[in-house]
XYZ file of N, CA and C in Angstrom:
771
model
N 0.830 -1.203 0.000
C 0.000 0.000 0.000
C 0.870 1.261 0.000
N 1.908 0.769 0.943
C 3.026 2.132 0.895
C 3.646 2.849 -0.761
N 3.943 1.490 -1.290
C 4.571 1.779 -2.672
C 3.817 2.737 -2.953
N 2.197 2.100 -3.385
C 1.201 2.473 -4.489
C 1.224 3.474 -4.060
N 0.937 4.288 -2.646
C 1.468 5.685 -1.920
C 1.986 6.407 -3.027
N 2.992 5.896 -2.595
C 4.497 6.442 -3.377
C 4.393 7.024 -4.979
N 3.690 5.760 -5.257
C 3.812 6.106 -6.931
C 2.744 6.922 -7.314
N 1.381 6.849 -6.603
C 0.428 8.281 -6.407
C 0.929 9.678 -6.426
N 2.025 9.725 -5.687
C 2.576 10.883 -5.064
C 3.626 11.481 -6.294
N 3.991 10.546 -6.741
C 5.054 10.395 -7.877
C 4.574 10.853 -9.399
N 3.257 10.646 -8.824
C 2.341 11.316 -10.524
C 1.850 12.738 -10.058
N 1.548 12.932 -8.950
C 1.073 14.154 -8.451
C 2.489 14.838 -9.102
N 3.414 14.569 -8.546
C 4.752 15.622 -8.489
C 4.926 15.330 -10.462
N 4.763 14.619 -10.819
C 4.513 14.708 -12.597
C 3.571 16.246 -13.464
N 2.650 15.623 -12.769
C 1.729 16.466 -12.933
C 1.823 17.815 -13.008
N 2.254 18.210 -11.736
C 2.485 19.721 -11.230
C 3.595 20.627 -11.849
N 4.350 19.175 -12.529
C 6.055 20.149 -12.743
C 5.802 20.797 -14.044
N 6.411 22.013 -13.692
C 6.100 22.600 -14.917
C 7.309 22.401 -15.972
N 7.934 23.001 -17.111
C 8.346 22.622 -17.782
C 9.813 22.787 -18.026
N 10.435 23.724 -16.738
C 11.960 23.725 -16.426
C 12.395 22.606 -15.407
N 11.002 22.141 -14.610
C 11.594 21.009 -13.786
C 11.597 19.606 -14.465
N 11.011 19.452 -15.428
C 11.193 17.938 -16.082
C 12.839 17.308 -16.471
N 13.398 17.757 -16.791
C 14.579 17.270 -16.901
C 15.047 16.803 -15.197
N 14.857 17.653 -14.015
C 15.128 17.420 -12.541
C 14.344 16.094 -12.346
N 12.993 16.183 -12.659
C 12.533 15.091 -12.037
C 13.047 13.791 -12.931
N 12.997 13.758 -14.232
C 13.783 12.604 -14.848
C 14.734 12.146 -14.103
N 15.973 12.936 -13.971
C 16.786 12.572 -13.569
C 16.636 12.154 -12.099
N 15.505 12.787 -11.089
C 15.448 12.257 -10.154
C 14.863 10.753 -9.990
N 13.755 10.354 -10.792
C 13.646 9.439 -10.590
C 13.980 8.116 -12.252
N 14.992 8.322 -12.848
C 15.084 7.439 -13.889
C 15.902 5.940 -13.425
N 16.079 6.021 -11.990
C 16.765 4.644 -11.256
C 16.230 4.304 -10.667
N 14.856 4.658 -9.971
C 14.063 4.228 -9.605
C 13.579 2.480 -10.316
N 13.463 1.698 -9.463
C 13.565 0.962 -10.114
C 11.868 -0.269 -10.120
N 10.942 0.861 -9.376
C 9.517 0.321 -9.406
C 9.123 0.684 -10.960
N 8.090 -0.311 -11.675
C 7.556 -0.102 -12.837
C 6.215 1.130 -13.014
N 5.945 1.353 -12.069
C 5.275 2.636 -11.914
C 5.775 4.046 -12.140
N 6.625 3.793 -11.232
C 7.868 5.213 -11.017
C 8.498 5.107 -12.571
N 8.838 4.132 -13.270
C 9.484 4.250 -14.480
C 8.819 4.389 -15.968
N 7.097 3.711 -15.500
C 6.436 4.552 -16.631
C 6.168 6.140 -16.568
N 6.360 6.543 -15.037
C 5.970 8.089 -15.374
C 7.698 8.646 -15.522
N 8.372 8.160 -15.558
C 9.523 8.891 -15.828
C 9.736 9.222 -17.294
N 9.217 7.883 -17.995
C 9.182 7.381 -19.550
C 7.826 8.465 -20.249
N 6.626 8.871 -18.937
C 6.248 9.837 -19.050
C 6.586 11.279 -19.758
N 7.289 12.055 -18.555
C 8.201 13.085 -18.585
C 9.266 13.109 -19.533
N 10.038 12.204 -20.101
C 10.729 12.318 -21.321
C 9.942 12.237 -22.223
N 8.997 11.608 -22.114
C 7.832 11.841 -23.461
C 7.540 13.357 -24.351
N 7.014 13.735 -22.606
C 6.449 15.415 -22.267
C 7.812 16.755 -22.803
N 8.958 15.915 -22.246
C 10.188 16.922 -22.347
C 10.081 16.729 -23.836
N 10.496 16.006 -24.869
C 10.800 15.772 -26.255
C 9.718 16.758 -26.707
N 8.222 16.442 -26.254
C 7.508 16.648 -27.215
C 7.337 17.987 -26.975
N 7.783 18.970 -26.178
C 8.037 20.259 -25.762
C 9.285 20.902 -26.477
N 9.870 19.935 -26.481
C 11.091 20.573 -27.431
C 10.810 20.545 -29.083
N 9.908 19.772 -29.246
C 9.926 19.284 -30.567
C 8.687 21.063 -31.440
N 8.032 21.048 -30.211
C 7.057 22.207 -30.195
C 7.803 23.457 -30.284
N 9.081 23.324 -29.795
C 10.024 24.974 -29.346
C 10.348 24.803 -31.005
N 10.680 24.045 -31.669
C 11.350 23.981 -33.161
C 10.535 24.160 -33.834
N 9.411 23.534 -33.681
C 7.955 24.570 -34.878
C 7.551 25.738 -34.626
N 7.560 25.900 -33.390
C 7.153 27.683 -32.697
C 8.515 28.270 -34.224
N 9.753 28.321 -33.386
C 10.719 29.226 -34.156
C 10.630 29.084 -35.154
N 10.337 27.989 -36.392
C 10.246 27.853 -37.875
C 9.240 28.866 -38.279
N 8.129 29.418 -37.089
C 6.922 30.165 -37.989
C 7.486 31.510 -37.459
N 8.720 32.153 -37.147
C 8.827 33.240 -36.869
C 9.762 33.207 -38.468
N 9.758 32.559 -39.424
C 10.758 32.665 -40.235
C 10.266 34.207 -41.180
N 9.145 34.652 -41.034
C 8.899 35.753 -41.802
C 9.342 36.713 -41.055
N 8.728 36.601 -39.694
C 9.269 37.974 -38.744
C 10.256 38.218 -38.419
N 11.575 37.220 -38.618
C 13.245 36.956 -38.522
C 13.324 38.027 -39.920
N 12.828 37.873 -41.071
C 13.070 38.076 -42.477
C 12.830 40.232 -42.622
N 11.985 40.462 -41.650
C 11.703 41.610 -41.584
C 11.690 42.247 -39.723
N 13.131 41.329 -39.514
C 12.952 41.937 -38.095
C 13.711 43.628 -38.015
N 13.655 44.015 -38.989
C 14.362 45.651 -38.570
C 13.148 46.177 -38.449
N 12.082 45.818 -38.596
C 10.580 46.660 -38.728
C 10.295 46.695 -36.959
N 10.247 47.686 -36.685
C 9.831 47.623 -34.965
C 8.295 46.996 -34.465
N 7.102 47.479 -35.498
C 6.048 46.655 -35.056
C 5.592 46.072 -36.497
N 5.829 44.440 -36.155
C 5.243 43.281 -37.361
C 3.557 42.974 -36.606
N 3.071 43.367 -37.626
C 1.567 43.088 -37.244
C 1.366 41.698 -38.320
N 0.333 40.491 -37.974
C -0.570 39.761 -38.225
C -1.846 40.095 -38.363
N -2.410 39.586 -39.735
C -3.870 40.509 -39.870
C -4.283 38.638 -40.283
N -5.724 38.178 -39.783
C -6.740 36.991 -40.486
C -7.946 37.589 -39.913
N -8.876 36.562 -40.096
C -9.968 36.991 -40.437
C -10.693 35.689 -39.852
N -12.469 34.901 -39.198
C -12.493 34.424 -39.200
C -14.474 34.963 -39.623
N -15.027 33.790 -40.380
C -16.281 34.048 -40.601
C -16.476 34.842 -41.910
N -16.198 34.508 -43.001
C -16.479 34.375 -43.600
C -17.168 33.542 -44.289
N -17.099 32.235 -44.320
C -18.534 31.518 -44.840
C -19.773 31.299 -44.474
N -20.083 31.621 -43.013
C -20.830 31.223 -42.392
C -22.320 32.000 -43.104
N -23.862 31.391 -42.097
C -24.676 31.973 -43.214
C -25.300 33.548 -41.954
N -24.895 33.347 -41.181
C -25.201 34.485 -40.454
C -23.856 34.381 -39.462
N -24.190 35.920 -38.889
C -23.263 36.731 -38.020
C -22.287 37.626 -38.742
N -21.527 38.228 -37.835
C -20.442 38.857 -38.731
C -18.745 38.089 -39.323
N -18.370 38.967 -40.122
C -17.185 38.402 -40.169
C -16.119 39.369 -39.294
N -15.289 38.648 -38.824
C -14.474 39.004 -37.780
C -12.999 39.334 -38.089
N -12.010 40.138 -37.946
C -10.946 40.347 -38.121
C -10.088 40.973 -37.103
N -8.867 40.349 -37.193
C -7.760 40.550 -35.760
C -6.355 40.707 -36.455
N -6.319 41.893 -35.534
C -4.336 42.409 -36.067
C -3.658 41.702 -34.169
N -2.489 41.713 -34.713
C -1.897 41.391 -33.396
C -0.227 41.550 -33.745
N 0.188 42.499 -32.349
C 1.539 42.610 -32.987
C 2.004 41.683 -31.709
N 2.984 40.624 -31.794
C 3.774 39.954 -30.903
C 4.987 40.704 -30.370
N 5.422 40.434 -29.037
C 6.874 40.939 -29.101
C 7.852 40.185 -29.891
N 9.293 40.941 -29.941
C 9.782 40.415 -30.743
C 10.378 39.138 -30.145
N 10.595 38.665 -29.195
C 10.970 37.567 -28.086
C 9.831 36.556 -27.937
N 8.932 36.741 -28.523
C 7.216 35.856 -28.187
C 7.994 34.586 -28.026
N 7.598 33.866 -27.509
C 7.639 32.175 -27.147
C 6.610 31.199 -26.724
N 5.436 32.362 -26.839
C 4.198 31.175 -26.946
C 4.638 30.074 -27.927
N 3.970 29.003 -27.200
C 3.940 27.621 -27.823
C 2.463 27.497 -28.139
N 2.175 26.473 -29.409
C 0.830 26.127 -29.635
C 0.445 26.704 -30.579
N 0.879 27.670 -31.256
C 0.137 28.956 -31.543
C 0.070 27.970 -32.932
N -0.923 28.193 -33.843
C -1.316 27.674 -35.222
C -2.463 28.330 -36.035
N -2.819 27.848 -36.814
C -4.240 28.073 -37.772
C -5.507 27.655 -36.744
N -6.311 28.434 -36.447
C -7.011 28.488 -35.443
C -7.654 26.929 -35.555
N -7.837 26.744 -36.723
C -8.937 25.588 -37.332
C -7.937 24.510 -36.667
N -6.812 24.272 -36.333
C -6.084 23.182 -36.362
C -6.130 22.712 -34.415
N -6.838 23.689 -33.810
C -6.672 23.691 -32.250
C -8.143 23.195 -31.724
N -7.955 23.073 -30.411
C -9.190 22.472 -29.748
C -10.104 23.808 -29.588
N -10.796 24.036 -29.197
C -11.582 25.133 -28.324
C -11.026 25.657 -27.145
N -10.961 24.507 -26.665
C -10.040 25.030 -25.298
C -8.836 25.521 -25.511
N -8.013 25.152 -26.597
C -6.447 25.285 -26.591
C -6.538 26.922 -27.253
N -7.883 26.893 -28.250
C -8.359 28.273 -28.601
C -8.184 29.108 -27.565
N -8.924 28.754 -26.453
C -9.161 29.334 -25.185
C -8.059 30.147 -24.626
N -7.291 28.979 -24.066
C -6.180 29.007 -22.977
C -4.798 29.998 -24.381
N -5.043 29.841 -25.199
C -4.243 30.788 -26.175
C -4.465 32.259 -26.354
N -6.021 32.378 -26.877
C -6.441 33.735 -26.389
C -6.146 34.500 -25.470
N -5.943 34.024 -23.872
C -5.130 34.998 -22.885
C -4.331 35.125 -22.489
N -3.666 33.745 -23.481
C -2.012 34.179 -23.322
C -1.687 35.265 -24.323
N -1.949 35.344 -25.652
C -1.534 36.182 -26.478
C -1.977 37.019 -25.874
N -2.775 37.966 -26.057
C -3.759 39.243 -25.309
C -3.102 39.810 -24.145
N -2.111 38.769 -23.216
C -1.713 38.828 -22.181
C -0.208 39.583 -22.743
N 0.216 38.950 -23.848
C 1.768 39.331 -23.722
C 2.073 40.271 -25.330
N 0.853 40.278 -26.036
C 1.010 41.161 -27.541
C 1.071 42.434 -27.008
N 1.987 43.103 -28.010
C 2.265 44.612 -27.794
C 1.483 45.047 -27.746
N 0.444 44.569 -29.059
C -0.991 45.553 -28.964
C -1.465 44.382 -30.139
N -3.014 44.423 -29.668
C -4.025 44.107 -30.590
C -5.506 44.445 -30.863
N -5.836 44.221 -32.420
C -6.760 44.709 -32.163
C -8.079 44.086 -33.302
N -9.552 44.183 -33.003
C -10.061 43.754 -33.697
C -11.394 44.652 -34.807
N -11.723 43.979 -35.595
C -12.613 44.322 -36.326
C -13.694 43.543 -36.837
N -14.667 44.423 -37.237
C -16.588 43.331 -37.547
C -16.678 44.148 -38.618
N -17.212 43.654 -39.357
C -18.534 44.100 -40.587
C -19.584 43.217 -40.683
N -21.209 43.823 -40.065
C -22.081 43.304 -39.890
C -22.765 42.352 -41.224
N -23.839 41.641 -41.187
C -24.446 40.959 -41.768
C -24.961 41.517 -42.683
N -25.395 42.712 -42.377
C -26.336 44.288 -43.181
C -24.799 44.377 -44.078
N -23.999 44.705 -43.384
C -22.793 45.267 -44.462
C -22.265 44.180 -45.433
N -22.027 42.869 -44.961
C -21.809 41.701 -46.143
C -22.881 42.063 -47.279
N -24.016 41.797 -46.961
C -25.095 41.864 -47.838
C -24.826 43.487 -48.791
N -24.537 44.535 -48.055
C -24.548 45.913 -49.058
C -23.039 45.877 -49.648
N -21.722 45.246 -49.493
C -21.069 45.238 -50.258
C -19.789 44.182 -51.141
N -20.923 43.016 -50.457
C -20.261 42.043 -50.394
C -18.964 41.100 -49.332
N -18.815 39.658 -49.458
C -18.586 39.855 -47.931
C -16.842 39.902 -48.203
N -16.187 39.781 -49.506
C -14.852 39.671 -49.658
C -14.213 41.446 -49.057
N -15.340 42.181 -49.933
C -14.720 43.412 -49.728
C -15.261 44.132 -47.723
N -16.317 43.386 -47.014
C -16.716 43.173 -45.753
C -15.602 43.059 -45.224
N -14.732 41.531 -45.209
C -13.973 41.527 -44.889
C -12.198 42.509 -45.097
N -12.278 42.952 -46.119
C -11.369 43.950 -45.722
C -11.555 45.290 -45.299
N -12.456 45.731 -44.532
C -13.217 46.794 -44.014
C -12.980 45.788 -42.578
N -13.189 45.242 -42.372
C -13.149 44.570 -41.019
C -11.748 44.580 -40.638
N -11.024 43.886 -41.716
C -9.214 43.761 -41.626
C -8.780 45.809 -41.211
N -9.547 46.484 -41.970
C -9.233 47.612 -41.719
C -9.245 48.312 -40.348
N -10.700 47.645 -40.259
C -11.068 48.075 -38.449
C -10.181 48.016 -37.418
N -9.581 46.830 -37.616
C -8.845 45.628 -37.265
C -7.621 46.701 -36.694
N -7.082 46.623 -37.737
C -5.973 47.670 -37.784
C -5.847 49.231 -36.997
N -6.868 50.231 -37.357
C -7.093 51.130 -36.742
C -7.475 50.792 -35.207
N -7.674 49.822 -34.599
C -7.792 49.354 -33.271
C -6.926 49.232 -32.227
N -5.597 49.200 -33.250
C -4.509 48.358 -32.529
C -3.922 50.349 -31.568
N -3.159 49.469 -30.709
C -2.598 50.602 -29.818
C -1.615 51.688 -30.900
N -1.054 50.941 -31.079
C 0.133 51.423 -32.116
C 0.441 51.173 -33.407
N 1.009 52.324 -34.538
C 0.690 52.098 -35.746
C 1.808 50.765 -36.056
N 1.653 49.604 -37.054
C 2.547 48.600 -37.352
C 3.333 49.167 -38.422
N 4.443 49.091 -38.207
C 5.354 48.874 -39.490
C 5.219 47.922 -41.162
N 5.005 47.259 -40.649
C 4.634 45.773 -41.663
C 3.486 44.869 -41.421
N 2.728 44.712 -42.103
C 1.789 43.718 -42.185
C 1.882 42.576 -42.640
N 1.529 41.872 -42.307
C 1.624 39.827 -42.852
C -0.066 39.772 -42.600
N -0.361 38.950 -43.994
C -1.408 39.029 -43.723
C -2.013 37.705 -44.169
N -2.607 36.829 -44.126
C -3.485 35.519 -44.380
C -4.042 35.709 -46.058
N -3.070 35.319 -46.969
C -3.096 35.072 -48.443
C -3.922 36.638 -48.945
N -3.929 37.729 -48.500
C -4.374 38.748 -48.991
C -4.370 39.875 -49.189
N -4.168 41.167 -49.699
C -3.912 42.491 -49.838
C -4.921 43.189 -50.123
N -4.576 43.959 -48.473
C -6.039 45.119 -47.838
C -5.701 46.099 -48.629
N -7.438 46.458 -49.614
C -7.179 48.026 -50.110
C -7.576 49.172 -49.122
N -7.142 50.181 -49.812
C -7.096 51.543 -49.036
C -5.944 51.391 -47.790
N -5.232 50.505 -47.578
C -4.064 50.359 -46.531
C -2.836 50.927 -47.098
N -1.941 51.881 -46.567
C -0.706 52.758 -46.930
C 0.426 51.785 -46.404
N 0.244 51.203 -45.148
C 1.145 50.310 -44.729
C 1.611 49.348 -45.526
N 3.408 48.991 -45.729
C 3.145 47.732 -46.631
C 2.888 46.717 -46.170
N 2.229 46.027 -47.135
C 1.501 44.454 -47.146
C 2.273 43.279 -47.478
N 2.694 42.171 -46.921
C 3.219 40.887 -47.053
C 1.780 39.470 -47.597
N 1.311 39.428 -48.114
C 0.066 38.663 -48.612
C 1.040 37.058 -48.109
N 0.565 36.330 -47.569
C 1.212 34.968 -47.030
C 0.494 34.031 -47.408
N 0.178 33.015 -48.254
C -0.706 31.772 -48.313
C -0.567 31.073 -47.108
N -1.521 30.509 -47.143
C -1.887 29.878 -45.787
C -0.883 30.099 -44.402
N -1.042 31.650 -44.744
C 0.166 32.103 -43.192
C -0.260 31.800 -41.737
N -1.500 31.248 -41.629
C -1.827 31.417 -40.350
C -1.320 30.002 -39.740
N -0.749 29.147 -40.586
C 0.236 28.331 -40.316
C 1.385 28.375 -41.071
N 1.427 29.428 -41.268
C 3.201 29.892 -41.554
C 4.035 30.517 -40.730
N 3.228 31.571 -40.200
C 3.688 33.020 -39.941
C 3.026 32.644 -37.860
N 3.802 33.218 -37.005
C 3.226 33.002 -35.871
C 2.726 34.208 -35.691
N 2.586 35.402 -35.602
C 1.636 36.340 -35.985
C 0.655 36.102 -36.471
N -0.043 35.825 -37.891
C -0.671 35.537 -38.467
C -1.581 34.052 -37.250
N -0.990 33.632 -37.137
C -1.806 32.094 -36.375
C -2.318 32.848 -35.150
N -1.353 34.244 -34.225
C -1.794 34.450 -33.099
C -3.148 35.386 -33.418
N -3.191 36.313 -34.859
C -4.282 36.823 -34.863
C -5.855 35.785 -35.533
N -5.360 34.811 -36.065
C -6.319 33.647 -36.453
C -7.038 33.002 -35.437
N -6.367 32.937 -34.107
C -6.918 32.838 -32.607
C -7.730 33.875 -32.067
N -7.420 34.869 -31.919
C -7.963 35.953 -31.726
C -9.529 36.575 -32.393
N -9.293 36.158 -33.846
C -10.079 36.587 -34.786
C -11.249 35.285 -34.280
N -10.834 34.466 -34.534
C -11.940 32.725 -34.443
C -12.711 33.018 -32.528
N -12.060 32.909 -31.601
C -12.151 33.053 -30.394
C -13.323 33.867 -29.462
N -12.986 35.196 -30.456
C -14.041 36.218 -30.420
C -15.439 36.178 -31.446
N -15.025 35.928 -32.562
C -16.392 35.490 -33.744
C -17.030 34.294 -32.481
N -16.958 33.005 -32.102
C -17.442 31.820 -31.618
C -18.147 32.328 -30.326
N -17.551 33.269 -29.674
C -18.273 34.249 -28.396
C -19.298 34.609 -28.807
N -18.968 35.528 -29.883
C -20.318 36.167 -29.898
C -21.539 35.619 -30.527
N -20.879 33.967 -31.417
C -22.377 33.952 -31.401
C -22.719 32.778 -30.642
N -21.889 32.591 -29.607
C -22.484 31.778 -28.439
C -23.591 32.579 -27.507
N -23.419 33.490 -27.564
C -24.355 35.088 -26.998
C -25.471 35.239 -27.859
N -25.375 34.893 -29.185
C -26.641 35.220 -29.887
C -27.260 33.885 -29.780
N -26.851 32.838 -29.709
C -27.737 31.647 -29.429
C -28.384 31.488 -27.968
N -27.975 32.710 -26.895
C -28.883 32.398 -25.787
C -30.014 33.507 -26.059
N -30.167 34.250 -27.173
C -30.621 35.099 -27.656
C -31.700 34.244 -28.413
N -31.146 33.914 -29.744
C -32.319 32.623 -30.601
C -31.681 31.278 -30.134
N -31.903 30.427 -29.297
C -31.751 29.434 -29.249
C -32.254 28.482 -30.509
N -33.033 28.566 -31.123
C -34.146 27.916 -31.860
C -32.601 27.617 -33.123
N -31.654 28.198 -33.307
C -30.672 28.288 -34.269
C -29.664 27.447 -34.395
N -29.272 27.592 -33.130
C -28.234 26.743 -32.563
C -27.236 27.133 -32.740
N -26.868 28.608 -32.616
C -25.261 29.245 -33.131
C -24.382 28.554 -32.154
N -24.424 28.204 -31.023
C -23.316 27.928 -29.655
C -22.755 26.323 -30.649
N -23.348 25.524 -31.304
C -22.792 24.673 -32.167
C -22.566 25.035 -32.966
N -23.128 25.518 -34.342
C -22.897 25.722 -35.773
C -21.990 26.905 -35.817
N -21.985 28.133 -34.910
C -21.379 29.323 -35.315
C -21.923 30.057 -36.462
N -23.400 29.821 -37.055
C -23.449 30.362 -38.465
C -23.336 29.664 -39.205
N -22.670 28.759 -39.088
C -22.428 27.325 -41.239
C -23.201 27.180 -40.947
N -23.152 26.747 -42.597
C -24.497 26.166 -43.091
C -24.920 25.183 -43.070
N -24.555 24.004 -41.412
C -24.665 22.766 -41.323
C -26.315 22.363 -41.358
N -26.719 21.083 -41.901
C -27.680 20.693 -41.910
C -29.099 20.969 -41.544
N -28.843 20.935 -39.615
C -29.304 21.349 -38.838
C -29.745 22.797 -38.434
N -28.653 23.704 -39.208
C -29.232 24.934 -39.104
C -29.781 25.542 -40.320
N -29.384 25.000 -41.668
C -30.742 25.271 -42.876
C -32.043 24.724 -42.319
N -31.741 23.599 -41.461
C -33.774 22.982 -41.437
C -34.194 24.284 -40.455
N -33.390 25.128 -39.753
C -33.806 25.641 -38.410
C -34.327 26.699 -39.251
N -33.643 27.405 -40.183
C -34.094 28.666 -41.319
C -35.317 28.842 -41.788
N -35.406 27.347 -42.751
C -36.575 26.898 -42.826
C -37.700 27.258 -42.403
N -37.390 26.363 -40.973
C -38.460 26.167 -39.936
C -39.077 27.546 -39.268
N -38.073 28.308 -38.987
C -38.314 29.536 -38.752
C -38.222 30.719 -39.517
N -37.318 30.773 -40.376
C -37.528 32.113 -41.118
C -36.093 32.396 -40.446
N -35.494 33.141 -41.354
C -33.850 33.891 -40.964
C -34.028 35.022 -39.739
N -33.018 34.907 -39.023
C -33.318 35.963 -38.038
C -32.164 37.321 -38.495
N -32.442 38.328 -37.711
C -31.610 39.700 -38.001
C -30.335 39.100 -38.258
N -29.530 38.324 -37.879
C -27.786 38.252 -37.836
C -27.525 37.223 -39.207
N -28.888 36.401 -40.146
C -28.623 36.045 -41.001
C -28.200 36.734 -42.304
N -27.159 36.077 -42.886
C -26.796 36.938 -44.214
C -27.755 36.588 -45.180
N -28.661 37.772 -45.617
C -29.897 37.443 -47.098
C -29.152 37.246 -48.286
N -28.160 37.410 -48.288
C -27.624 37.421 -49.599
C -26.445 36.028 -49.785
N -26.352 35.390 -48.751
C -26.284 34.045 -48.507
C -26.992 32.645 -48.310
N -28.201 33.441 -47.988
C -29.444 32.145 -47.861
C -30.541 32.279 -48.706
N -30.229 33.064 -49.780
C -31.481 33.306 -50.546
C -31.657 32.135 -51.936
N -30.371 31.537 -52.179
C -30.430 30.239 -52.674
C -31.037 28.978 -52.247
N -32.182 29.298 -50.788
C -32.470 28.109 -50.281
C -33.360 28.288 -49.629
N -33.860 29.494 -49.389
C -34.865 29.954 -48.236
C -35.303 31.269 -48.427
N -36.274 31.869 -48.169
C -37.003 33.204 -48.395
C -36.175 33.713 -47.580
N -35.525 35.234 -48.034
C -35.023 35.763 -47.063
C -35.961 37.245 -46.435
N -37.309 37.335 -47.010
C -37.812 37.981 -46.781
C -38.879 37.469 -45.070
């Protein structure tokens, strides 16, 4: 009973260590010679590798901001919500320091919700400045939602604390912007800027229309977010589009009157 103690105690202290003590505890217990104590050791080298392996993809996506590091503020511009059939589309600048070492950071689409989550206040927590932008459902519909969205990217921009030097931006070039533009294909897993404002941008769009679904429940935004999944064309249907639907998106399928 004492062991099993032991080796309880032995995962607790796993658990807790954060990520400068793993190499200590390896080494503290890799002679240990109970099979408990040595799967969580086999643990922690697991955890250590795969932390290191994470520090080498983090730095590979600073390879743009290495490329233009004389620029004092590198801003990240994406966008999230654009297809959806209601709400707005959303857009986020974010300037990182130049030292950032968040880990995790990616194409928003590629993360959990939670990892969405727990990312959102880390960035927010340690970006020089960021900032966001909307163009409503009314405005997709009056000017379309490509050019929506760069009115949003614009917002975006004018939000931020401080003006950016350089922009990187998610495969695209904002008009009416004086700043120069870096257009990146699929930067929001290129560029770690770009991925930290793809978090930002996704994080906040999924809020708000988790807020409008305690609003119309009947919709189901807190799941769908707006697509056009199955379940929420029958809901259209069934009910008729509400204010945050885009008419000029659902009118191929449903009265938008």
């Amino acid at each position: 009973m004492d062991g099993l103690k032991r080796i309880v105690d032995v995962k607790k202290e796993l658990e807790a260590a954060e990520e400068t003590m793993l190499p200590s505890f390896i080494l503290k217990y890799q002679t240990d010679e109970r099979a408990g104590v040595q799967k969580l050791a086999a643990q922690a080298r697991k955890r250590l590798k795969d932390l290191e392996q994470e520090r080498k993809r983090i730095e590979a996506l600073k390879v743009y901001e290495k490329q233009y590091q004389d620029k004092k503020y590198i801003c990240g511009i994406d966008e999230a919500g654009r297809g959806p059939l209601a709400g707005p589309v959303v857009a986020a600048a974010v300037i990182l320091p130049k030292n950032c070492d968040i880990l995790y950071i990616n194409d928003s689409k590629k993360l959990s919700p939670k990892k969405r989550a727990e990312l959102y206040d880390v960035i927010l927590e340690q970006a020089v400045a960021a900032g966001v932008g909307m163009a409503s459902p009314e405005r997709i519909d009056e000017i379309n939602i490509l050019q929506a969205t760069y009115e949003a990217m614009r917002h975006a921009i004018q939000n931020l604390a401080v003006v950016p030097d350089i922009l990187l931006n998610d495969a695209v070039t904002i008009p009416a912007v004086t700043i120069p533009q870096v257009p990146i294909i699929k930067g929001d897993a290129k560029s770690i800027s770009i991925g930290a404002a793809s978090i930002i941008a996704k994080v906040t769009r999924d809020r708000l229309m988790e807020e409008y679904d305690k609003i119309m429940p009947q919709y189901r935004f807190a799941r769908n977010k707006g697509y056009g999944s199955k379940e929420h064309i029958e809901a259209i249907q069934e009910h008729g589009p509400s204010v945050i639907h885009r008419k000029s998106f659902i009118k191929g399928f449903v009265s938008a009157e």
